[in-house]
Amino acid sequence: MSLDRLVLWRHGETDYNAAGRLQGHLDSALTETGRQQARRAAPRIAQFAPDTAISSDLNRARTTAEAFAEVSGMPVRLDKRLRETHLGEWQGLSGAEVEHGWPGALATWRSSPTWAPPGGETRIEVAERAAEVVEELDHEHHGTALLCAHGGLITALTAKLVGLPLELWPGLGGIGNCHWVVLKRRTGTHWRLMAYNAGAFSAD
């Protein structure tokens, strides 16, 4: 038994997104815009007809996943391994505040999946814990799995699953709020990228 397809769905806009602050493991809430994004995207996500659905346990992902559950009637399981990158001492700060306190560190972090913010984790570590979830699903389910998670995790997991060399990980762009990635099984543990940063509406 193994999965044929993965749908990785990012949460809607949060108060921290709107304020331009880094969230990491902080449990921020969706804005009204974020809730509307989730409600608009949920029917599109439901069209993938996932056989199982799992969400990060952080509020912003959980609330987004609830919009899918309301449309589909499918229960959504929570898993803390799908949380966003832990950003350590940067959590809650703006980009300008990080640059002031750690000059040049943001650029280093964005360009190197092996580098972690002080007290935080690397993108490699994030991808590995998320890949554990996928591996377990492979032994429990077939068909399509939906993971409702976070932009940094989705990008790192995508890079790992399609086998990108580490130096190419920064070449993947960010994922918009309530946008998604679709991967299909190629062979064995390898996946093929079918859609990236797709959205229900181009204006999202």
PDB file of N, CA, C and O in Angstrom, residues 65-100:
ATOM      1  N   ALA A  65      -7.772  23.895   7.747  1.00  0.00           N
ATOM      2  CA  ALA A  65      -8.210  22.522   7.475  1.00  0.00           C
ATOM      3  C   ALA A  65      -9.674  22.321   7.816  1.00  0.00           C
ATOM      4  O   ALA A  65     -10.362  21.510   7.176  1.00  0.00           O
ATOM      5  N   GLU A  66     -10.168  23.054   8.808  1.00  0.00           N
ATOM      6  CA  GLU A  66     -11.581  22.931   9.179  1.00  0.00           C
ATOM      7  C   GLU A  66     -12.491  23.363   8.035  1.00  0.00           C
ATOM      8  O   GLU A  66     -13.595  22.822   7.876  1.00  0.00           O
ATOM      9  N   ALA A  67     -12.037  24.326   7.226  1.00  0.00           N
ATOM     10  CA  ALA A  67     -12.835  24.749   6.070  1.00  0.00           C
ATOM     11  C   ALA A  67     -12.975  23.603   5.079  1.00  0.00           C
ATOM     12  O   ALA A  67     -14.047  23.397   4.488  1.00  0.00           O
ATOM     13  N   PHE A  68     -11.893  22.846   4.891  1.00  0.00           N
ATOM     14  CA  PHE A  68     -11.961  21.652   4.033  1.00  0.00           C
ATOM     15  C   PHE A  68     -12.895  20.607   4.639  1.00  0.00           C
ATOM     16  O   PHE A  68     -13.704  19.992   3.930  1.00  0.00           O
ATOM     17  N   ALA A  69     -12.788  20.379   5.938  1.00  0.00           N
ATOM     18  CA  ALA A  69     -13.624  19.374   6.602  1.00  0.00           C
ATOM     19  C   ALA A  69     -15.105  19.707   6.467  1.00  0.00           C
ATOM     20  O   ALA A  69     -15.941  18.815   6.276  1.00  0.00           O
ATOM     21  N   GLU A  70     -15.434  20.988   6.545  1.00  0.00           N
ATOM     22  CA  GLU A  70     -16.840  21.400   6.418  1.00  0.00           C
ATOM     23  C   GLU A  70     -17.378  21.108   5.026  1.00  0.00           C
ATOM     24  O   GLU A  70     -18.535  20.721   4.864  1.00  0.00           O
ATOM     25  N   VAL A  71     -16.541  21.286   4.015  1.00  0.00           N
ATOM     26  CA  VAL A  71     -16.971  21.057   2.634  1.00  0.00           C
ATOM     27  C   VAL A  71     -17.022  19.567   2.303  1.00  0.00           C
ATOM     28  O   VAL A  71     -17.955  19.094   1.640  1.00  0.00           O
ATOM     29  N   SER A  72     -16.030  18.844   2.774  1.00  0.00           N
ATOM     30  CA  SER A  72     -15.868  17.439   2.369  1.00  0.00           C
ATOM     31  C   SER A  72     -16.530  16.447   3.313  1.00  0.00           C
ATOM     32  O   SER A  72     -16.811  15.299   2.918  1.00  0.00           O
ATOM     33  N   GLY A  73     -16.725  16.844   4.561  1.00  0.00           N
ATOM     34  CA  GLY A  73     -17.227  15.908   5.560  1.00  0.00           C
ATOM     35  C   GLY A  73     -16.170  14.943   6.058  1.00  0.00           C
ATOM     36  O   GLY A  73     -16.468  14.019   6.826  1.00  0.00           O
ATOM     37  N   MET A  74     -14.919  15.161   5.646  1.00  0.00           N
ATOM     38  CA  MET A  74     -13.835  14.254   6.039  1.00  0.00           C
ATOM     39  C   MET A  74     -13.165  14.746   7.318  1.00  0.00           C
ATOM     40  O   MET A  74     -12.860  15.928   7.445  1.00  0.00           O
ATOM     41  N   PRO A  75     -12.898  13.852   8.267  1.00  0.00           N
ATOM     42  CA  PRO A  75     -12.153  14.260   9.458  1.00  0.00           C
ATOM     43  C   PRO A  75     -10.709  14.575   9.121  1.00  0.00           C
ATOM     44  O   PRO A  75     -10.148  14.016   8.178  1.00  0.00           O
ATOM     45  N   VAL A  76     -10.123  15.473   9.886  1.00  0.00           N
ATOM     46  CA  VAL A  76      -8.731  15.863   9.689  1.00  0.00           C
ATOM     47  C   VAL A  76      -7.962  15.546  10.965  1.00  0.00           C
ATOM     48  O   VAL A  76      -8.321  16.004  12.042  1.00  0.00           O
ATOM     49  N   ARG A  77      -6.917  14.751  10.835  1.00  0.00           N
ATOM     50  CA  ARG A  77      -6.070  14.396  11.969  1.00  0.00           C
ATOM     51  C   ARG A  77      -4.985  15.447  12.136  1.00  0.00           C
ATOM     52  O   ARG A  77      -4.515  16.034  11.157  1.00  0.00           O
ATOM     53  N   LEU A  78      -4.571  15.698  13.378  1.00  0.00           N
ATOM     54  CA  LEU A  78      -3.536  16.680  13.662  1.00  0.00           C
ATOM     55  C   LEU A  78      -2.204  15.990  13.924  1.00  0.00           C
ATOM     56  O   LEU A  78      -2.160  14.917  14.527  1.00  0.00           O
ATOM     57  N   ASP A  79      -1.120  16.623  13.468  1.00  0.00           N
ATOM     58  CA  ASP A  79       0.211  16.078  13.688  1.00  0.00           C
ATOM     59  C   ASP A  79       1.196  17.230  13.853  1.00  0.00           C
ATOM     60  O   ASP A  79       1.368  18.045  12.942  1.00  0.00           O
ATOM     61  N   LYS A  80       1.825  17.302  15.013  1.00  0.00           N
ATOM     62  CA  LYS A  80       2.720  18.425  15.294  1.00  0.00           C
ATOM     63  C   LYS A  80       3.973  18.409  14.431  1.00  0.00           C
ATOM     64  O   LYS A  80       4.681  19.419  14.327  1.00  0.00           O
ATOM     65  N   ARG A  81       4.272  17.285  13.788  1.00  0.00           N
ATOM     66  CA  ARG A  81       5.432  17.237  12.896  1.00  0.00           C
ATOM     67  C   ARG A  81       5.232  18.070  11.639  1.00  0.00           C
ATOM     68  O   ARG A  81       6.186  18.322  10.900  1.00  0.00           O
ATOM     69  N   LEU A  82       4.002  18.514  11.389  1.00  0.00           N
ATOM     70  CA  LEU A  82       3.722  19.371  10.233  1.00  0.00           C
ATOM     71  C   LEU A  82       3.780  20.861  10.588  1.00  0.00           C
ATOM     72  O   LEU A  82       3.396  21.709   9.791  1.00  0.00           O
ATOM     73  N   ARG A  83       4.269  21.173  11.775  1.00  0.00           N
ATOM     74  CA  ARG A  83       4.422  22.575  12.150  1.00  0.00           C
ATOM     75  C   ARG A  83       5.456  23.272  11.265  1.00  0.00           C
ATOM     76  O   ARG A  83       6.329  22.650  10.679  1.00  0.00           O
ATOM     77  N   GLU A  84       5.343  24.601  11.236  1.00  0.00           N
ATOM     78  CA  GLU A  84       6.296  25.417  10.495  1.00  0.00           C
ATOM     79  C   GLU A  84       7.695  25.286  11.111  1.00  0.00           C
ATOM     80  O   GLU A  84       7.867  24.790  12.227  1.00  0.00           O
ATOM     81  N   THR A  85       8.692  25.746  10.380  1.00  0.00           N
ATOM     82  CA  THR A  85      10.063  25.798  10.869  1.00  0.00           C
ATOM     83  C   THR A  85      10.122  26.525  12.207  1.00  0.00           C
ATOM     84  O   THR A  85       9.561  27.616  12.350  1.00  0.00           O
ATOM     85  N   HIS A  86      10.797  25.926  13.188  1.00  0.00           N
ATOM     86  CA  HIS A  86      11.015  26.646  14.447  1.00  0.00           C
ATOM     87  C   HIS A  86      12.104  27.682  14.204  1.00  0.00           C
ATOM     88  O   HIS A  86      13.222  27.348  13.810  1.00  0.00           O
ATOM     89  N   LEU A  87      11.774  28.945  14.435  1.00  0.00           N
ATOM     90  CA  LEU A  87      12.684  30.034  14.111  1.00  0.00           C
ATOM     91  C   LEU A  87      13.445  30.555  15.314  1.00  0.00           C
ATOM     92  O   LEU A  87      14.102  31.608  15.236  1.00  0.00           O
ATOM     93  N   GLY A  88      13.377  29.853  16.437  1.00  0.00           N
ATOM     94  CA  GLY A  88      14.184  30.213  17.590  1.00  0.00           C
ATOM     95  C   GLY A  88      13.980  31.650  18.039  1.00  0.00           C
ATOM     96  O   GLY A  88      12.848  32.113  18.231  1.00  0.00           O
ATOM     97  N   GLU A  89      15.080  32.363  18.160  1.00  0.00           N
ATOM     98  CA  GLU A  89      15.033  33.735  18.676  1.00  0.00           C
ATOM     99  C   GLU A  89      14.391  34.718  17.704  1.00  0.00           C
ATOM    100  O   GLU A  89      14.108  35.864  18.074  1.00  0.00           O
ATOM    101  N   TRP A  90      14.143  34.287  16.479  1.00  0.00           N
ATOM    102  CA  TRP A  90      13.532  35.187  15.496  1.00  0.00           C
ATOM    103  C   TRP A  90      12.010  35.201  15.559  1.00  0.00           C
ATOM    104  O   TRP A  90      11.380  36.071  14.944  1.00  0.00           O
ATOM    105  N   GLN A  91      11.424  34.273  16.240  1.00  0.00           N
ATOM    106  CA  GLN A  91       9.964  34.170  16.224  1.00  0.00           C
ATOM    107  C   GLN A  91       9.321  35.440  16.795  1.00  0.00           C
ATOM    108  O   GLN A  91       9.682  35.907  17.871  1.00  0.00           O
ATOM    109  N   GLY A  92       8.364  35.981  16.047  1.00  0.00           N
ATOM    110  CA  GLY A  92       7.667  37.187  16.453  1.00  0.00           C
ATOM    111  C   GLY A  92       8.300  38.470  15.968  1.00  0.00           C
ATOM    112  O   GLY A  92       7.716  39.547  16.106  1.00  0.00           O
ATOM    113  N   LEU A  93       9.496  38.372  15.378  1.00  0.00           N
ATOM    114  CA  LEU A  93      10.193  39.568  14.915  1.00  0.00           C
ATOM    115  C   LEU A  93       9.860  39.871  13.457  1.00  0.00           C
ATOM    116  O   LEU A  93       9.486  38.987  12.693  1.00  0.00           O
ATOM    117  N   SER A  94      10.013  41.123  13.087  1.00  0.00           N
ATOM    118  CA  SER A  94       9.904  41.508  11.680  1.00  0.00           C
ATOM    119  C   SER A  94      11.236  41.255  10.999  1.00  0.00           C
ATOM    120  O   SER A  94      12.278  41.074  11.654  1.00  0.00           O
ATOM    121  N   GLY A  95      11.213  41.257   9.678  1.00  0.00           N
ATOM    122  CA  GLY A  95      12.453  41.087   8.929  1.00  0.00           C
ATOM    123  C   GLY A  95      13.463  42.164   9.278  1.00  0.00           C
ATOM    124  O   GLY A  95      14.662  41.890   9.411  1.00  0.00           O
ATOM    125  N   ALA A  96      12.996  43.399   9.455  1.00  0.00           N
ATOM    126  CA  ALA A  96      13.899  44.499   9.795  1.00  0.00           C
ATOM    127  C   ALA A  96      14.534  44.294  11.160  1.00  0.00           C
ATOM    128  O   ALA A  96      15.728  44.592  11.362  1.00  0.00           O
ATOM    129  N   GLU A  97      13.760  43.776  12.111  1.00  0.00           N
ATOM    130  CA  GLU A  97      14.292  43.519  13.452  1.00  0.00           C
ATOM    131  C   GLU A  97      15.336  42.404  13.423  1.00  0.00           C
ATOM    132  O   GLU A  97      16.355  42.474  14.122  1.00  0.00           O
ATOM    133  N   VAL A  98      15.091  41.364  12.614  1.00  0.00           N
ATOM    134  CA  VAL A  98      16.077  40.303  12.477  1.00  0.00           C
ATOM    135  C   VAL A  98      17.348  40.850  11.849  1.00  0.00           C
ATOM    136  O   VAL A  98      18.465  40.560  12.311  1.00  0.00           O
ATOM    137  N   GLU A  99      17.207  41.647  10.813  1.00  0.00           N
ATOM    138  CA  GLU A  99      18.379  42.209  10.136  1.00  0.00           C
ATOM    139  C   GLU A  99      19.173  43.108  11.078  1.00  0.00           C
ATOM    140  O   GLU A  99      20.412  43.121  11.043  1.00  0.00           O
ATOM    141  N   HIS A 100      18.475  43.836  11.926  1.00  0.00           N
ATOM    142  CA  HIS A 100      19.155  44.717  12.889  1.00  0.00           C
ATOM    143  C   HIS A 100      19.939  43.904  13.918  1.00  0.00           C
ATOM    144  O   HIS A 100      21.082  44.244  14.268  1.00  0.00           O
TER     145      HIS A 100
END
